[in-house]
Coordinates of N, CA and C in Angstrom, one line a residue:
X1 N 5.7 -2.6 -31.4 CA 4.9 -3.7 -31.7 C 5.2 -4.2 -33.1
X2 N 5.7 -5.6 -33.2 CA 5.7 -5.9 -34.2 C 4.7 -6.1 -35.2
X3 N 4.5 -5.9 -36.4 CA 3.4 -6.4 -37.5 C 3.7 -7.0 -38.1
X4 N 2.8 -8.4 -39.0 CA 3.1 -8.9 -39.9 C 1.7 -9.4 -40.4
X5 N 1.7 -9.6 -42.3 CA 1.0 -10.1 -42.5 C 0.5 -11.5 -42.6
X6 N -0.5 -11.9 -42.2 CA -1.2 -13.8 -42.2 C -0.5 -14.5 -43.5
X7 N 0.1 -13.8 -44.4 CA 0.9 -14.7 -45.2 C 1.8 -15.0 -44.4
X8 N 2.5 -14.2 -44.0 CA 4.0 -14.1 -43.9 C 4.0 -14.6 -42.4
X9 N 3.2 -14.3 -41.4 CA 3.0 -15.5 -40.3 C 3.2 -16.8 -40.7
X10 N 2.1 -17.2 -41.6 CA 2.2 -18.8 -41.5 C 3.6 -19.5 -42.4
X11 N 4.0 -18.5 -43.6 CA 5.1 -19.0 -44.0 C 6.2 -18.9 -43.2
X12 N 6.5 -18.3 -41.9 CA 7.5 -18.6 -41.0 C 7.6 -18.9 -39.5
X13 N 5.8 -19.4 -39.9 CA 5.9 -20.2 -38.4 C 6.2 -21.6 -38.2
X14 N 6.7 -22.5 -39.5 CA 7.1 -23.2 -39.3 C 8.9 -23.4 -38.9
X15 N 9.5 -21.7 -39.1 CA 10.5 -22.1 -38.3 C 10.7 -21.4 -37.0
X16 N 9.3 -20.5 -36.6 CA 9.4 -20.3 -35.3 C 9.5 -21.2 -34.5
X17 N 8.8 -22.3 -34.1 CA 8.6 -22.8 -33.7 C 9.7 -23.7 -33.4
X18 N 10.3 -23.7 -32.0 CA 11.6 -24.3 -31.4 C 12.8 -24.2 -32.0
X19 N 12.7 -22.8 -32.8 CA 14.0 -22.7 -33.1 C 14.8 -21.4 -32.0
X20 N 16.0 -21.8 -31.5 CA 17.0 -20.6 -30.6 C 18.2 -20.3 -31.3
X21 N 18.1 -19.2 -31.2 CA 19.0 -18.3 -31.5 C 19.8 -18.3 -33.2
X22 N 18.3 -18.2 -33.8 CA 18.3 -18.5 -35.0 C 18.6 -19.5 -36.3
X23 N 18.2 -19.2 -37.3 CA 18.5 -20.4 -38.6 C 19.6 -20.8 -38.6
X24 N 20.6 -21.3 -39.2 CA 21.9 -21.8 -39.3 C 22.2 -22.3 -40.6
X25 N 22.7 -22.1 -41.1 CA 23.8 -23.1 -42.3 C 25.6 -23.1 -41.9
X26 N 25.7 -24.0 -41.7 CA 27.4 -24.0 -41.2 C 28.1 -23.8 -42.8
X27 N 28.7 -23.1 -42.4 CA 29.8 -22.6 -44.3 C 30.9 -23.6 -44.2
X28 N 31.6 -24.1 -45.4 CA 32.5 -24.5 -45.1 C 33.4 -23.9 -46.6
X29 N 33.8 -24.8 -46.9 CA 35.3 -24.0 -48.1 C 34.9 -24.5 -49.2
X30 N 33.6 -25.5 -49.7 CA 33.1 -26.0 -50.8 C 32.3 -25.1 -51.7
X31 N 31.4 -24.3 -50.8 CA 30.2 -24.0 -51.4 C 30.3 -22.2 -50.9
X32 N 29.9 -21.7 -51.9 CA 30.2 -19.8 -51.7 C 29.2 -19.3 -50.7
X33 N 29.2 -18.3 -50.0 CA 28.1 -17.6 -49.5 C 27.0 -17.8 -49.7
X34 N 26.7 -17.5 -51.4 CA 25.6 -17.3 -52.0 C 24.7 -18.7 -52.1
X35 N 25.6 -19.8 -52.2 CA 25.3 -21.5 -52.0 C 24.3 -22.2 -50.7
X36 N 25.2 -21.4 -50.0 CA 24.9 -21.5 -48.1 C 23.7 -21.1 -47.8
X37 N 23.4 -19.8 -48.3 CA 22.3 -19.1 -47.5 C 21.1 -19.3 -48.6
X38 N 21.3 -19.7 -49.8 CA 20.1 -20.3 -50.5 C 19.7 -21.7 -50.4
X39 N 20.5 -22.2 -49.8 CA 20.3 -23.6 -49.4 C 19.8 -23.5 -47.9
X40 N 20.4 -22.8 -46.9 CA 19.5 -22.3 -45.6 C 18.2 -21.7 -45.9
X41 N 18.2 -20.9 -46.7 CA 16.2 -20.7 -46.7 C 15.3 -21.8 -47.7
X42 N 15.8 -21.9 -48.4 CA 15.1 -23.3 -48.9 C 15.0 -24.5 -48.2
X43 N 15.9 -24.7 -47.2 CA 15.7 -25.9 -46.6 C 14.9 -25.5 -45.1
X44 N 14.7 -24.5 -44.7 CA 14.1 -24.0 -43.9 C 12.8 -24.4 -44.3
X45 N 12.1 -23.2 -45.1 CA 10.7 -22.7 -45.9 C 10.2 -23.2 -47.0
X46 N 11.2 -24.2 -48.0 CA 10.4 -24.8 -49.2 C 9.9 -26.0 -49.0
X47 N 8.8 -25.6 -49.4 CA 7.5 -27.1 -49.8 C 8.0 -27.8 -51.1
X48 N 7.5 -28.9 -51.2 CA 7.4 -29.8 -52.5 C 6.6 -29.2 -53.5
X49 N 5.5 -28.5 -52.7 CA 4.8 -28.2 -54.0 C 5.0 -26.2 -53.9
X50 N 5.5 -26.1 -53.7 CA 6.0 -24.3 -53.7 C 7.6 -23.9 -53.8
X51 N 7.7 -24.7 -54.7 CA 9.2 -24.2 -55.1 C 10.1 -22.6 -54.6
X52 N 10.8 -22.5 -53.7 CA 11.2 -20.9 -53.8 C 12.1 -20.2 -55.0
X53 N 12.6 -19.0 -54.5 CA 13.2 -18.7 -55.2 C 14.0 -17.4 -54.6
X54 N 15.4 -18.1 -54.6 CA 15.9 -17.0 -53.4 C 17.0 -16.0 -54.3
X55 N 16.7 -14.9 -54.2 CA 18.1 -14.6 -55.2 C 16.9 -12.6 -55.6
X56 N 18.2 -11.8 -55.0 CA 19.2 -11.5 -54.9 C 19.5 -11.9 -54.0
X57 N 20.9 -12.7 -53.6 CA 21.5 -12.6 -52.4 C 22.9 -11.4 -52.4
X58 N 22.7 -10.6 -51.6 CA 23.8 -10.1 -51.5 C 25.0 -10.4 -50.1
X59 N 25.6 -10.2 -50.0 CA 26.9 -10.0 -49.2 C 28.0 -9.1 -48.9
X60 N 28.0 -8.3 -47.3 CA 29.0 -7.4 -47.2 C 29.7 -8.1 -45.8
X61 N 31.3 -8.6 -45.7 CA 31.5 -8.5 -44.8 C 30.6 -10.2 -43.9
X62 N 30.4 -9.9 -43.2 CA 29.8 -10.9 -42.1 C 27.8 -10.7 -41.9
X63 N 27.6 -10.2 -43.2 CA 26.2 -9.8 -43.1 C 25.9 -9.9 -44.5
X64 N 24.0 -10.5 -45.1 CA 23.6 -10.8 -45.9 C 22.3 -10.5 -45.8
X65 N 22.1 -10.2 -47.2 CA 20.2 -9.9 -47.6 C 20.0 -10.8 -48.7
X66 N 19.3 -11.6 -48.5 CA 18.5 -12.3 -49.3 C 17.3 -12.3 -49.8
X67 N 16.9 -12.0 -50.8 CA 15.8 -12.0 -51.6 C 14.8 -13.1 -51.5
X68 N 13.6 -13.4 -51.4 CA 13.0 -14.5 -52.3 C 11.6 -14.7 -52.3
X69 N 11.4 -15.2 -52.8 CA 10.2 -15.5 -53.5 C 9.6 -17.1 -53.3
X70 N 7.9 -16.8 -53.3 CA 7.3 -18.5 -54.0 C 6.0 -17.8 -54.1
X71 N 5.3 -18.3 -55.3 CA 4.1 -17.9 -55.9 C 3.8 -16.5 -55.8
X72 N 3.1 -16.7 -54.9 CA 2.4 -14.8 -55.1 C 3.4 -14.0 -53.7
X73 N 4.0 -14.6 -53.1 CA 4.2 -14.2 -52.2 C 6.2 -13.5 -51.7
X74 N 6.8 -13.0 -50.7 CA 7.9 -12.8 -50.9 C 8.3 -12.2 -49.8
X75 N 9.8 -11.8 -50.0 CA 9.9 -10.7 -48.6 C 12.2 -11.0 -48.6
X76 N 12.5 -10.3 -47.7 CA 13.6 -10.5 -47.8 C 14.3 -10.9 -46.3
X77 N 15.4 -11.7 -46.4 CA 15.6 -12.3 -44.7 C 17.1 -11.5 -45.2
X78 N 17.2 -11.3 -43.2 CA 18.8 -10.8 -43.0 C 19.6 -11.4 -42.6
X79 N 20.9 -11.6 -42.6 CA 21.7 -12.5 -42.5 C 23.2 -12.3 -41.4
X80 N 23.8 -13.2 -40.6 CA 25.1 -12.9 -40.2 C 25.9 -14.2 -40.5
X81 N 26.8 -14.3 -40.3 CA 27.8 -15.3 -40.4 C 28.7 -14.8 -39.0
X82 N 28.9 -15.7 -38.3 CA 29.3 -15.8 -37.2 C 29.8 -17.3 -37.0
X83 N 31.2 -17.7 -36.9 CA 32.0 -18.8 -36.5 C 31.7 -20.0 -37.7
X84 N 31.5 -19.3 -38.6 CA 31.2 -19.8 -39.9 C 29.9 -20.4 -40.3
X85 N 28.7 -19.8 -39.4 CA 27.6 -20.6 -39.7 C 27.1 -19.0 -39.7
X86 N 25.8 -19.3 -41.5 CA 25.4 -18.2 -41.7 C 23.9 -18.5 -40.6
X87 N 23.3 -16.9 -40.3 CA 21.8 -17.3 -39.4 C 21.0 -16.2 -39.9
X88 N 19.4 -16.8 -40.2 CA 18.8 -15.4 -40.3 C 18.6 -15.0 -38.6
X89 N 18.7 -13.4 -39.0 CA 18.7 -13.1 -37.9 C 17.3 -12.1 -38.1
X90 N 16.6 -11.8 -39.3 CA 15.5 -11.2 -39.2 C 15.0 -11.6 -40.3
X91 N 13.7 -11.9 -40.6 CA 13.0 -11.2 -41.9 C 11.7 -10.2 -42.2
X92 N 11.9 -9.8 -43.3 CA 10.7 -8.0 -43.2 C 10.9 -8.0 -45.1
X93 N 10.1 -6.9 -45.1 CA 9.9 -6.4 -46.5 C 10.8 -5.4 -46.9
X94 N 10.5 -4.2 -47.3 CA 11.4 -3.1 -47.6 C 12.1 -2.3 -46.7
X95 N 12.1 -3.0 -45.5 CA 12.3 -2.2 -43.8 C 13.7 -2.7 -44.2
X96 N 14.3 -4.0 -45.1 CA 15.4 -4.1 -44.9 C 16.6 -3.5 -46.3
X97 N 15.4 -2.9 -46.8 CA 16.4 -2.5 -48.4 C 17.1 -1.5 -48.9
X98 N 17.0 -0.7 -47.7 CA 17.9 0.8 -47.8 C 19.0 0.9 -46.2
X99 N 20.0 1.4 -47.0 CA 21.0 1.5 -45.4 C 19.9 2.2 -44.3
X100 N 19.2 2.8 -44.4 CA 18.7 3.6 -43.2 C 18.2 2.3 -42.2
X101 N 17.1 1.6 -43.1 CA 16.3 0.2 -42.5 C 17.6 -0.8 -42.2
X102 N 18.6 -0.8 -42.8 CA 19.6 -1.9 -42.2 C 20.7 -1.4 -41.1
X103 N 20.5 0.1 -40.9 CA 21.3 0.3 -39.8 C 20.3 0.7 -38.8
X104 N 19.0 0.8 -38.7 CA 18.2 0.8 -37.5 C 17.9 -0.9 -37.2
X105 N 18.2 -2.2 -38.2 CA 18.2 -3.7 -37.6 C 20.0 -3.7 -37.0
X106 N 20.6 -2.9 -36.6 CA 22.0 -3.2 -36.4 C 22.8 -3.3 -37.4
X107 N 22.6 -2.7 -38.4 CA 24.1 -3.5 -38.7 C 25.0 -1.9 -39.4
X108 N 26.1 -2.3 -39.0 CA 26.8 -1.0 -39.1 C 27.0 0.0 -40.1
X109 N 26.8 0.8 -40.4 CA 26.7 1.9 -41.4 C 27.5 2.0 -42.5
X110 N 28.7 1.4 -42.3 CA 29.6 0.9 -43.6 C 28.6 -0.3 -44.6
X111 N 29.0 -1.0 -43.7 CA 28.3 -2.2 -44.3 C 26.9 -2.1 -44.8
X112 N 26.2 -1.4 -44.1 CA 24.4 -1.3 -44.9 C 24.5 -0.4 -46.1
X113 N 25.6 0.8 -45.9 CA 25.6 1.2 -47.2 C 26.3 0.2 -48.7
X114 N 26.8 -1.0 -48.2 CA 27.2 -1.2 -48.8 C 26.1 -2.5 -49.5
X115 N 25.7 -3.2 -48.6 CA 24.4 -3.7 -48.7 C 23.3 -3.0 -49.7
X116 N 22.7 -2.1 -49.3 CA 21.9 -1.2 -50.1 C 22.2 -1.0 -51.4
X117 N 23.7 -0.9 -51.5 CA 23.7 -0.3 -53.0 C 23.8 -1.6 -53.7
X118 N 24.5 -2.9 -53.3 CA 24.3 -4.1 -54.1 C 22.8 -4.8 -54.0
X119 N 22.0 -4.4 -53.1 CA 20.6 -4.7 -53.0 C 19.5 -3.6 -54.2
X120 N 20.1 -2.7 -54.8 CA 19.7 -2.0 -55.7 C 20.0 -2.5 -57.2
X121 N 21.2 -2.4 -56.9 CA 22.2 -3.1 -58.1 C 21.5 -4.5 -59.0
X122 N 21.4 -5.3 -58.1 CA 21.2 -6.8 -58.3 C 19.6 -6.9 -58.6
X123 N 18.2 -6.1 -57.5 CA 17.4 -6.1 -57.8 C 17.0 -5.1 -59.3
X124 N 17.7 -4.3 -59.7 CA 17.1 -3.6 -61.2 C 17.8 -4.9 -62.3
X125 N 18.3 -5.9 -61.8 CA 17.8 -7.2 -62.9 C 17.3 -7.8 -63.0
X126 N 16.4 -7.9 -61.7 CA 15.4 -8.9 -61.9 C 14.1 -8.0 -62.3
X127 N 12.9 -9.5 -63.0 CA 12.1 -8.8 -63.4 C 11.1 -7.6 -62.3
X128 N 10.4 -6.5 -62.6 CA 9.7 -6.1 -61.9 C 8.6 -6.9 -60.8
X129 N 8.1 -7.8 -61.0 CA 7.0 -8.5 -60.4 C 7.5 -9.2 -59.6
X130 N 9.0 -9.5 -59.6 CA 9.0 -10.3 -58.8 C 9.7 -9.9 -57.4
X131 N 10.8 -8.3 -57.9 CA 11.2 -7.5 -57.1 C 9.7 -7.3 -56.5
X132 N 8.6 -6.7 -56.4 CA 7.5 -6.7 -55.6 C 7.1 -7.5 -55.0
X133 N 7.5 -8.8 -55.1 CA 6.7 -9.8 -54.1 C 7.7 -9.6 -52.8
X134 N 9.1 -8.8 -52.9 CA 9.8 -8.5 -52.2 C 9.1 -7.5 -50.6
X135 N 8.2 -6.8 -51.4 CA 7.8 -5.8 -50.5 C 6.8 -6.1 -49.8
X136 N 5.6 -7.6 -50.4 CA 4.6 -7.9 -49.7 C 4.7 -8.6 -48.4
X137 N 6.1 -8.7 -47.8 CA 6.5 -9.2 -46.3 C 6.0 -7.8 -45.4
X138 N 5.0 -7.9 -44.7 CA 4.6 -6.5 -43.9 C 5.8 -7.3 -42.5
X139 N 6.2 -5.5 -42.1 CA 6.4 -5.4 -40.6 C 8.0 -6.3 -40.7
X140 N 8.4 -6.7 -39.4 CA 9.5 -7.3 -39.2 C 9.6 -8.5 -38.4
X141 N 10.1 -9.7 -38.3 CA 10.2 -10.9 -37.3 C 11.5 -11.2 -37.3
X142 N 11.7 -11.0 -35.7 CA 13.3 -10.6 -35.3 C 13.4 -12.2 -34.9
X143 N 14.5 -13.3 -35.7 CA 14.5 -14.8 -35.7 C 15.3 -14.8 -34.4
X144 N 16.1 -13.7 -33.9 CA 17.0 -14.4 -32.7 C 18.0 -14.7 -33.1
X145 N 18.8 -14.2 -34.0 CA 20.0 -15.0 -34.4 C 21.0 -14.1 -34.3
X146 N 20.9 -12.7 -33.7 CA 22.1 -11.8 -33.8 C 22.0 -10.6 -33.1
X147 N 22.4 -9.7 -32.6 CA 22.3 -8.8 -32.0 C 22.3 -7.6 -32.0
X148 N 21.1 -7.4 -33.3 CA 20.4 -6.5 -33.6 C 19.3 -6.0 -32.9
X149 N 18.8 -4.8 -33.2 CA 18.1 -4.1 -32.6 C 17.0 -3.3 -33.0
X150 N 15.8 -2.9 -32.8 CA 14.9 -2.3 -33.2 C 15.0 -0.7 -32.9
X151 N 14.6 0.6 -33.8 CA 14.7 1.6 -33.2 C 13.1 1.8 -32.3
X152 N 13.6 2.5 -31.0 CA 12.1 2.5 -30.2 C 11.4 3.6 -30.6

């Protein structure tokens, strides 16, 4: 059973709603990974008046964790790149910040350890309070975008 908290419901029911087989940003050769997938959750989830703030973005390979933030609130979305369009394919709180939690969402043991350790790296620079708003995303919401898997 999935859980999540009534924050984190209403901040991503506006992209449940009639979206298949996940978010999308098409990549092209202008703009870096890090360009793409901050510009995909901001143009997803940001309000006029709730500025986000997406960053750490990390990157290994064909897979991404992104950080973010707005007001009191946060959590971190996962990512694939597939035929050059990046997709969240999940988002959760700290379920996704250690290889253990990223190789029980699928993604391969190389790559989550390698994930993990730049998701460490990157977050001991930002400030503390705001790494926490990281963790206030309860539970997990699987977007559809990849073919990952839950452990039963």
């Amino acid at each position: 059973m999935v859980s999540f908290s009534a924050i984190g419901a209403l901040l991503f029911a506006g992209f449940a709603i009639g979206v298949s087989g996940g978010l999308e940003a098409r990549a092209d050769n202008q703009s870096s990974d890090e360009d793409q997938i901050s510009l995909l959750i901001k143009t997803t989830w940001e309000k006029p008046d709730q500025p986000m703030s997406v960053a750490p973005i990390v990157v290994s390979g064909t897979y991404a964790v992104a950080g973010w933030s707005e007001k009191a609130r946060g959590g971190r979305a996962l990512l694939k790149n597939g035929d050059g369009r990046w997709r969240v394919i999940l988002c959760a709180g700290d379920g996704i910040r250690t290889a253990p939690g990223l190789v029980a969402a699928g993604i391969p043991a190389e790559t989550a350890e390698a994930l993990a350790t730049q998701i460490a790296q990157r977050e001991a620079e930002l400030p503390p309070d705001q790494v926490a708003k990281f963790s206030l995303f309860e539970g997990v919401v699987d977007m559809g975008g990849g073919e990952h898997h839950h452990p039963h």
